[in-house]
Amino acid sequence: MERFELIAPCHFGLEAVMKREILDLGYEVSQVEDGRVTFIGDAEAVCRANIFLRTTERILLKVGSFKAETFEELFQGTRVIPWEQYIPRDGKFWVAKASSIKSRLFSPSDIQSIMKKAMVERMKGAYGITWFPEDGASYPLRVFLYKDVVTVAMDTSGDSLHKRGYRTLTSKAPITETLAAALLMLTPWKPDRILVDPFCGSGTFPIEAAMMAANMAPGMNREFLAEEWKNLIPKKCWYEAMDEANDLVKDDISVDIQGYDIDGEIVRAARANAAAAGVDHLIHFQQRPVSQLSHPKKYGFLITNPPYGERIEDKKNLPELYKTIGERFVALDSWSAYIITAYEDTERYFGRKADKNRKIYNGMMKTYFYQFMGPKPPSRNPGRQNG
């Protein structure tokens, strides 16, 4: 089976998590750059990566790379790519997105139109036709220019992979599913430990944790654009990858995962999302303010995305809010806390300096992932990862 170079974009600052996921799936990583990891795989890998990877935004199939400092070089470089090996004569093709960093060519619309013309020129010669109906499967391209090097890739996913298919109802400032999964993977949390999100919003952290605990692949309940690429990926590969995902689900596990929110309507939405994900039986949701946060058990994990004052009028409430979170955390004997926020005074009002602090870009917003480590539990299982 033909091998491809596949690109998995991710949040800036979470490349190591993405790399580990790809290696765990059994593929060879060829390059790690800011915000993306490139790996080698065949048609089966396209299916498995889309269905199983929790932290990538999409899976891109790389078709070419070349240097271009002028639009003429962009045209010629694009025309050299053997498009007929990827796109059938009835395929619908266009440059869906072009981004440029530190490059002489920087106008996305010009890059898009010139590359489309070059693709048409190439395929006219290859197929011996002058007009393309474009009424078949879709083959959208994503193009990155960095220091005048053009990387061209086809998008196999379609809708971003953070759209798992379960979150129909959202809170005001939801964290994406891919980011929530990556942050959970940065912690030593395991399904035999308690997990509480006191600002659960639409339920993303608890739901992603429950799916991980039950070994449910994140892409089980959605479709992917490349399912229509019968010229490149046999339908059998999709069926086999989905069968593998279904066989791995452990639905009868017992976990203690809880989500609280002060807004009862939001809690109802979180329950509905958990039901859509098939994990509502694994999570306890409750309407509860953070001031009432408590738990009788030891060695639990607090992981949350609290408000951080997106609006000016909310900012005045933040010192008191973060002070309350810190006080409730002190009362949770031997717990660990993991907080993602853009609020720069978090440690000051939380009342403790973080053991680790990781800078992560959530879209264009700079956020911090504060990690307050508790003691590890007495080991029933020697060699287990520290908590």
Tab-separated table of C-alpha atoms in Angstrom:
chain	number	residue	atom	x	y	z
A	1	MET	CA	0.000	0.000	0.000
A	2	GLU	CA	1.322	3.454	-0.907
A	3	ARG	CA	2.908	5.416	1.918
A	4	PHE	CA	2.087	9.086	2.461
A	5	GLU	CA	3.470	11.958	4.483
A	6	LEU	CA	0.661	12.972	6.838
A	7	ILE	CA	0.534	16.249	8.769
A	8	ALA	CA	-1.290	16.565	12.099
A	9	PRO	CA	-1.767	20.216	13.187
A	10	CYS	CA	-2.170	20.865	16.927
A	11	HIS	CA	-2.222	23.718	19.445
A	12	PHE	CA	1.075	25.583	19.799
A	13	GLY	CA	2.849	24.214	22.849
A	14	LEU	CA	1.291	20.740	22.643
A	15	GLU	CA	3.445	19.191	19.906
A	16	ALA	CA	5.025	16.667	22.331
A	17	VAL	CA	1.574	15.350	23.296
A	18	MET	CA	0.620	14.999	19.632
A	19	LYS	CA	3.895	13.214	18.835
A	20	ARG	CA	3.373	10.728	21.669
A	21	GLU	CA	-0.147	9.942	20.434
A	22	ILE	CA	1.090	9.240	16.895
A	23	LEU	CA	3.898	6.994	18.160
A	24	ASP	CA	1.409	5.131	20.390
A	25	LEU	CA	-0.755	4.548	17.319
A	26	GLY	CA	2.259	2.847	15.726
A	27	TYR	CA	3.469	5.383	13.149
A	28	GLU	CA	6.879	6.888	12.457
A	29	VAL	CA	7.180	10.617	13.178
A	30	SER	CA	9.340	12.354	10.554
A	31	GLN	CA	9.204	15.978	11.731
A	32	VAL	CA	7.992	18.103	14.655
A	33	GLU	CA	7.453	21.835	14.040
A	34	ASP	CA	5.574	24.621	15.818
A	35	GLY	CA	1.916	23.625	15.766
A	36	ARG	CA	2.220	20.445	13.687
A	37	VAL	CA	3.677	16.945	13.584
A	38	THR	CA	4.438	15.084	10.335
A	39	PHE	CA	4.363	11.290	10.218
A	40	ILE	CA	4.522	8.456	7.682
A	41	GLY	CA	1.566	6.177	6.991
A	42	ASP	CA	-0.518	4.435	4.345
A	43	ALA	CA	-4.224	4.663	3.467
A	44	GLU	CA	-5.074	2.734	6.628
A	45	ALA	CA	-3.157	5.345	8.655
A	46	VAL	CA	-5.345	8.137	7.230
A	47	CYS	CA	-8.423	6.337	8.585
A	48	ARG	CA	-6.928	5.355	11.950
A	49	ALA	CA	-5.426	8.818	12.562
A	50	ASN	CA	-8.765	10.528	11.902
A	51	ILE	CA	-10.668	8.132	14.141
A	52	PHE	CA	-8.190	7.627	17.014
A	53	LEU	CA	-6.092	10.782	17.498
A	54	ARG	CA	-7.521	12.970	20.259
A	55	THR	CA	-5.321	16.080	20.042
A	56	THR	CA	-5.044	17.007	16.355
A	57	GLU	CA	-7.311	19.446	14.518
A	58	ARG	CA	-7.232	17.500	11.227
A	59	ILE	CA	-5.190	15.038	9.182
A	60	LEU	CA	-3.570	16.479	6.059
A	61	LEU	CA	-2.089	14.407	3.246
A	62	LYS	CA	1.047	16.158	1.989
A	63	VAL	CA	1.308	16.278	-1.809
A	64	GLY	CA	4.296	18.568	-2.334
A	65	SER	CA	6.734	21.164	-1.054
A	66	PHE	CA	8.813	23.740	-2.926
A	67	LYS	CA	10.378	27.204	-2.608
A	68	ALA	CA	8.542	30.204	-4.094
A	69	GLU	CA	9.472	33.865	-3.758
A	70	THR	CA	7.381	35.026	-6.749
A	71	PHE	CA	3.906	34.204	-8.026
A	72	GLU	CA	5.505	32.687	-11.141
A	73	GLU	CA	7.492	30.287	-8.940
A	74	LEU	CA	4.315	29.479	-7.018
A	75	PHE	CA	2.497	28.710	-10.290
A	76	GLN	CA	5.286	26.518	-11.665
A	77	GLY	CA	5.868	24.714	-8.356
A	78	THR	CA	2.170	23.903	-8.090
A	79	ARG	CA	1.949	22.739	-11.715
A	80	VAL	CA	4.781	20.221	-11.243
A	81	ILE	CA	2.809	18.320	-8.564
A	82	PRO	CA	1.215	15.182	-10.134
A	83	TRP	CA	-2.367	16.165	-9.275
A	84	GLU	CA	-3.803	13.412	-11.463
A	85	GLN	CA	-2.445	10.878	-8.945
A	86	TYR	CA	-4.613	12.412	-6.228
A	87	ILE	CA	-7.666	14.041	-7.826
A	88	PRO	CA	-9.962	12.232	-10.291
A	89	ARG	CA	-11.281	14.070	-13.349
A	90	ASP	CA	-14.666	14.749	-11.689
A	91	GLY	CA	-13.109	15.789	-8.330
A	92	LYS	CA	-13.959	19.163	-6.800
A	93	PHE	CA	-10.704	20.909	-5.904
A	94	TRP	CA	-9.816	24.299	-4.443
A	95	VAL	CA	-7.376	25.918	-1.995
A	96	ALA	CA	-9.529	26.135	1.127
A	97	LYS	CA	-6.933	27.920	3.240
A	98	ALA	CA	-3.554	29.573	2.655
A	99	SER	CA	-1.381	30.943	5.462
A	100	SER	CA	1.922	32.778	5.148
A	101	ILE	CA	4.612	33.497	7.774
A	102	LYS	CA	7.916	35.272	7.074
A	103	SER	CA	7.422	34.854	3.302
A	104	ARG	CA	7.435	37.251	0.358
A	105	LEU	CA	4.109	35.937	-0.891
A	106	PHE	CA	1.523	36.795	1.735
A	107	SER	CA	-1.863	37.492	0.088
A	108	PRO	CA	-4.049	34.401	0.771
A	109	SER	CA	-6.533	35.210	-2.002
A	110	ASP	CA	-3.774	35.612	-4.627
A	111	ILE	CA	-2.051	32.423	-3.487
A	112	GLN	CA	-5.372	30.550	-3.681
A	113	SER	CA	-6.313	31.725	-7.200
A	114	ILE	CA	-2.831	31.213	-8.712
A	115	MET	CA	-2.554	27.698	-7.316
A	116	LYS	CA	-6.014	26.761	-8.591
A	117	LYS	CA	-5.023	27.947	-12.102
A	118	ALA	CA	-1.822	25.901	-11.942
A	119	MET	CA	-3.728	22.778	-10.882
A	120	VAL	CA	-6.169	23.207	-13.773
A	121	GLU	CA	-3.264	23.576	-16.228
A	122	ARG	CA	-1.608	20.391	-14.972
A	123	MET	CA	-4.815	18.354	-15.016
A	124	LYS	CA	-5.850	19.608	-18.482
A	125	GLY	CA	-2.714	17.995	-19.874
A	126	ALA	CA	-2.997	14.848	-17.765
A	127	TYR	CA	-6.667	14.171	-18.546
A	128	GLY	CA	-6.766	15.647	-22.074
A	129	ILE	CA	-9.794	17.817	-21.284
A	130	THR	CA	-10.249	21.593	-21.079
A	131	TRP	CA	-13.145	21.764	-18.600
A	132	PHE	CA	-13.684	20.055	-15.253
A	133	PRO	CA	-17.229	19.382	-14.011
A	134	GLU	CA	-16.111	19.259	-10.324
A	135	ASP	CA	-19.256	17.338	-9.377
A	136	GLY	CA	-17.501	14.427	-7.653
A	137	ALA	CA	-15.819	14.054	-4.247
A	138	SER	CA	-14.230	17.114	-2.603
A	139	TYR	CA	-10.448	17.535	-2.370
A	140	PRO	CA	-9.812	20.812	-0.479
A	141	LEU	CA	-6.204	21.956	-0.095
A	142	ARG	CA	-4.439	23.668	2.773
A	143	VAL	CA	-1.260	25.568	1.983
A	144	PHE	CA	1.412	26.851	4.396
A	145	LEU	CA	4.162	29.283	3.396
A	146	TYR	CA	6.996	29.577	5.887
A	147	LYS	CA	10.222	31.414	4.970
A	148	ASP	CA	9.239	31.113	1.285
A	149	VAL	CA	8.833	27.316	1.447
A	150	VAL	CA	5.384	26.220	0.269
A	151	THR	CA	3.874	23.070	1.786
A	152	VAL	CA	0.801	21.757	-0.031
A	153	ALA	CA	-1.575	19.236	1.555
A	154	MET	CA	-5.069	17.832	1.037
A	155	ASP	CA	-7.493	17.903	3.962
A	156	THR	CA	-8.743	14.366	4.702
A	157	SER	CA	-10.907	15.323	7.706
A	158	GLY	CA	-13.395	17.946	6.516
A	159	ASP	CA	-14.865	19.458	9.679
A	160	SER	CA	-12.173	20.036	12.304
A	161	LEU	CA	-11.566	16.935	14.429
A	162	HIS	CA	-12.484	18.813	17.592
A	163	LYS	CA	-16.052	18.332	16.339
A	164	ARG	CA	-16.520	14.874	17.812
A	165	GLY	CA	-20.255	14.949	17.168
A	166	TYR	CA	-21.383	15.098	20.816
A	167	ARG	CA	-21.290	18.794	21.693
A	168	THR	CA	-24.495	20.287	20.370
A	169	LEU	CA	-24.925	22.636	23.334
A	170	THR	CA	-22.099	24.905	24.475
A	171	SER	CA	-21.385	27.364	27.251
A	172	LYS	CA	-20.123	30.923	26.731
A	173	ALA	CA	-16.397	30.194	26.418
A	174	PRO	CA	-16.009	26.478	25.759
A	175	ILE	CA	-12.637	24.800	25.591
A	176	THR	CA	-12.221	22.705	22.437
A	177	GLU	CA	-12.361	18.939	22.705
A	178	THR	CA	-8.861	18.528	21.224
A	179	LEU	CA	-7.334	20.982	23.701
A	180	ALA	CA	-9.157	19.395	26.650
A	181	ALA	CA	-7.876	15.951	25.640
A	182	ALA	CA	-4.296	17.243	25.256
A	183	LEU	CA	-4.366	18.905	28.689
A	184	LEU	CA	-5.692	15.718	30.306
A	185	MET	CA	-2.799	13.842	28.684
A	186	LEU	CA	-0.344	16.320	30.232
A	187	THR	CA	-1.503	15.254	33.692
A	188	PRO	CA	-0.753	11.902	35.365
A	189	TRP	CA	-4.508	11.292	35.801
A	190	LYS	CA	-5.591	7.681	35.328
A	191	PRO	CA	-9.174	6.327	35.342
A	192	ASP	CA	-8.721	4.879	38.848
A	193	ARG	CA	-8.307	8.413	40.261
A	194	ILE	CA	-11.060	10.965	41.005
A	195	LEU	CA	-11.463	13.825	38.512
A	196	VAL	CA	-13.496	16.979	39.212
A	197	ASP	CA	-14.100	20.032	37.017
A	198	PRO	CA	-15.757	22.757	39.141
A	199	PHE	CA	-16.381	24.997	36.080
A	200	CYS	CA	-17.488	22.238	33.725
A	201	GLY	CA	-19.485	24.425	31.306
A	202	SER	CA	-20.666	22.202	28.452
A	203	GLY	CA	-18.845	19.255	30.004
A	204	THR	CA	-15.819	18.979	27.750
A	205	PHE	CA	-13.167	17.975	30.336
A	206	PRO	CA	-15.356	15.318	32.049
A	207	ILE	CA	-16.600	13.942	28.708
A	208	GLU	CA	-13.108	13.700	27.180
A	209	ALA	CA	-11.838	12.047	30.383
A	210	ALA	CA	-14.707	9.544	30.339
A	211	MET	CA	-14.064	8.719	26.674
A	212	MET	CA	-10.390	8.144	27.475
A	213	ALA	CA	-11.289	5.964	30.465
A	214	ALA	CA	-13.666	3.872	28.327
A	215	ASN	CA	-11.092	3.741	25.498
A	216	MET	CA	-13.614	5.291	23.103
A	217	ALA	CA	-12.017	6.680	19.932
A	218	PRO	CA	-12.933	10.374	19.518
A	219	GLY	CA	-13.912	9.974	15.850
A	220	MET	CA	-16.366	7.095	16.295
A	221	ASN	CA	-19.492	9.225	15.899
A	222	ARG	CA	-18.665	11.382	12.883
A	223	GLU	CA	-17.823	11.314	9.195
A	224	PHE	CA	-14.650	12.323	7.349
A	225	LEU	CA	-14.181	13.934	3.954
A	226	ALA	CA	-11.724	11.286	2.708
A	227	GLU	CA	-14.382	8.570	3.054
A	228	GLU	CA	-15.351	9.680	-0.485
A	229	TRP	CA	-11.778	9.381	-1.846
A	230	LYS	CA	-12.268	5.905	-3.288
A	231	ASN	CA	-9.356	6.510	-5.693
A	232	LEU	CA	-6.912	6.868	-2.768
A	233	ILE	CA	-8.410	5.110	0.259
A	234	PRO	CA	-10.307	1.819	-0.090
A	235	LYS	CA	-13.643	1.803	1.758
A	236	LYS	CA	-12.434	-1.358	3.498
A	237	CYS	CA	-9.818	0.699	5.398
A	238	TRP	CA	-12.539	2.857	6.968
A	239	TYR	CA	-14.641	-0.192	7.939
A	240	GLU	CA	-11.640	-1.944	9.500
A	241	ALA	CA	-10.562	1.150	11.466
A	242	MET	CA	-14.115	1.648	12.791
A	243	ASP	CA	-14.368	-2.057	13.718
A	244	GLU	CA	-11.067	-1.726	15.595
A	245	ALA	CA	-12.427	1.317	17.461
A	246	ASN	CA	-15.639	-0.513	18.431
A	247	ASP	CA	-13.721	-3.585	19.638
A	248	LEU	CA	-11.543	-1.484	21.960
A	249	VAL	CA	-14.392	0.204	23.897
A	250	LYS	CA	-14.543	-0.758	27.603
A	251	ASP	CA	-18.050	0.344	28.507
A	252	ASP	CA	-18.347	-1.482	31.827
A	253	ILE	CA	-15.608	0.404	33.667
A	254	SER	CA	-16.137	2.144	36.994
A	255	VAL	CA	-14.830	5.723	37.335
A	256	ASP	CA	-15.354	8.775	39.546
A	257	ILE	CA	-15.597	11.757	37.164
A	258	GLN	CA	-17.602	14.820	38.255
A	259	GLY	CA	-18.552	18.131	36.688
A	260	TYR	CA	-20.016	21.116	38.564
A	261	ASP	CA	-21.301	24.465	37.367
A	262	ILE	CA	-23.170	27.296	39.060
A	263	ASP	CA	-25.628	27.510	36.133
A	264	GLY	CA	-28.293	24.800	36.173
A	265	GLU	CA	-29.093	25.211	32.492
A	266	ILE	CA	-25.431	24.696	31.597
A	267	VAL	CA	-25.365	21.539	33.722
A	268	ARG	CA	-28.375	20.193	31.808
A	269	ALA	CA	-26.570	20.950	28.534
A	270	ALA	CA	-23.473	19.109	29.797
A	271	ARG	CA	-25.610	16.061	30.642
A	272	ALA	CA	-27.135	16.115	27.156
A	273	ASN	CA	-23.658	16.322	25.578
A	274	ALA	CA	-22.424	13.413	27.719
A	275	ALA	CA	-25.433	11.354	26.619
A	276	ALA	CA	-24.662	12.166	22.962
A	277	ALA	CA	-21.081	10.986	23.532
A	278	GLY	CA	-22.320	7.756	25.134
A	279	VAL	CA	-20.614	8.436	28.486
A	280	ASP	CA	-23.403	9.952	30.622
A	281	HIS	CA	-23.355	6.833	32.849
A	282	LEU	CA	-19.693	7.545	33.694
A	283	ILE	CA	-20.043	11.189	34.842
A	284	HIS	CA	-21.849	12.830	37.736
A	285	PHE	CA	-22.924	16.398	36.872
A	286	GLN	CA	-24.257	18.737	39.548
A	287	GLN	CA	-25.272	22.390	39.914
A	288	ARG	CA	-22.839	23.690	42.516
A	289	PRO	CA	-20.835	26.907	42.982
A	290	VAL	CA	-17.065	26.649	43.391
A	291	SER	CA	-17.422	27.965	46.971
A	292	GLN	CA	-19.050	24.607	47.830
A	293	LEU	CA	-16.341	22.479	46.227
A	294	SER	CA	-15.393	19.576	48.496
A	295	HIS	CA	-14.745	15.842	48.278
A	296	PRO	CA	-14.223	13.253	51.030
A	297	LYS	CA	-11.694	11.150	49.104
A	298	LYS	CA	-7.954	11.759	48.796
A	299	TYR	CA	-5.541	11.991	45.854
A	300	GLY	CA	-8.028	13.419	43.367
A	301	PHE	CA	-7.502	15.693	40.381
A	302	LEU	CA	-9.000	19.120	39.833
A	303	ILE	CA	-8.820	20.081	36.141
A	304	THR	CA	-10.648	23.152	34.933
A	305	ASN	CA	-10.948	26.160	32.647
A	306	PRO	CA	-12.294	28.877	35.006
A	307	PRO	CA	-13.517	32.295	33.813
A	308	TYR	CA	-10.685	34.715	33.074
A	309	GLY	CA	-12.505	37.943	32.374
A	310	GLU	CA	-12.934	38.122	28.618
A	311	ARG	CA	-15.108	41.187	29.241
A	312	ILE	CA	-13.810	44.202	31.173
A	313	GLU	CA	-16.695	44.166	33.671
A	314	ASP	CA	-15.917	40.540	34.630
A	315	LYS	CA	-12.286	41.254	35.510
A	316	LYS	CA	-13.086	42.901	38.839
A	317	ASN	CA	-14.530	39.610	40.137
A	318	LEU	CA	-11.449	37.540	39.289
A	319	PRO	CA	-9.325	38.095	42.437
A	320	GLU	CA	-12.157	36.864	44.667
A	321	LEU	CA	-12.971	33.947	42.351
A	322	TYR	CA	-9.379	32.659	42.144
A	323	LYS	CA	-8.942	33.163	45.899
A	324	THR	CA	-12.007	30.943	46.425
A	325	ILE	CA	-10.614	28.270	44.082
A	326	GLY	CA	-7.345	28.324	46.031
A	327	GLU	CA	-9.111	28.041	49.408
A	328	ARG	CA	-11.253	25.115	48.273
A	329	PHE	CA	-8.187	23.401	46.836
A	330	VAL	CA	-6.344	23.670	50.185
A	331	ALA	CA	-9.319	21.883	51.787
A	332	LEU	CA	-8.994	18.999	49.303
A	333	ASP	CA	-6.433	16.925	51.154
A	334	SER	CA	-3.609	15.623	48.924
A	335	TRP	CA	-5.257	16.602	45.603
A	336	SER	CA	-3.552	17.954	42.451
A	337	ALA	CA	-4.933	20.915	40.480
A	338	TYR	CA	-4.551	21.764	36.788
A	339	ILE	CA	-5.900	25.119	35.627
A	340	ILE	CA	-5.879	26.598	32.105
A	341	THR	CA	-6.510	30.333	32.070
A	342	ALA	CA	-5.438	33.604	30.500
A	343	TYR	CA	-5.572	35.320	33.907
A	344	GLU	CA	-1.993	36.333	34.704
A	345	ASP	CA	-2.561	36.820	38.454
A	346	THR	CA	-3.740	33.238	38.971
A	347	GLU	CA	-0.890	32.181	41.295
A	348	ARG	CA	-1.136	35.373	43.352
A	349	TYR	CA	-4.801	34.881	44.252
A	350	PHE	CA	-4.756	31.072	44.205
A	351	GLY	CA	-2.243	31.450	47.035
A	352	ARG	CA	0.478	29.178	45.755
A	353	LYS	CA	3.129	29.121	43.048
A	354	ALA	CA	2.522	26.441	40.418
A	355	ASP	CA	4.932	23.488	40.316
A	356	LYS	CA	4.834	23.752	36.531
A	357	ASN	CA	3.473	26.415	34.207
A	358	ARG	CA	3.104	25.775	30.489
A	359	LYS	CA	2.316	28.460	27.921
A	360	ILE	CA	-0.299	27.292	25.387
A	361	TYR	CA	-1.923	29.206	22.557
A	362	ASN	CA	-5.668	28.652	22.472
A	363	GLY	CA	-6.340	30.006	18.983
A	364	MET	CA	-4.653	33.427	19.088
A	365	MET	CA	-5.044	33.764	22.859
A	366	LYS	CA	-2.050	33.129	25.090
A	367	THR	CA	-3.090	30.979	28.037
A	368	TYR	CA	-1.223	29.311	30.886
A	369	PHE	CA	-1.615	25.759	32.127
A	370	TYR	CA	-0.858	25.963	35.845
A	371	GLN	CA	0.005	22.622	37.450
A	372	PHE	CA	-0.199	22.279	41.235
A	373	MET	CA	1.012	18.804	42.170
A	374	GLY	CA	-0.254	16.882	45.154
A	375	PRO	CA	1.500	13.876	46.701
A	376	LYS	CA	1.272	10.569	44.901
A	377	PRO	CA	-0.978	7.945	46.505
A	378	PRO	CA	0.532	4.919	48.278
A	379	SER	CA	1.409	2.609	45.414
A	380	ARG	CA	-0.626	-0.555	45.051
A	381	ASN	CA	1.136	-0.923	41.729
A	382	PRO	CA	4.919	-0.385	41.945
A	383	GLY	CA	6.343	1.724	39.144
A	384	ARG	CA	3.130	3.601	38.485
A	385	GLN	CA	3.519	7.179	37.230
A	386	ASN	CA	3.710	9.878	39.893
A	387	GLY	CA	0.566	11.881	40.644
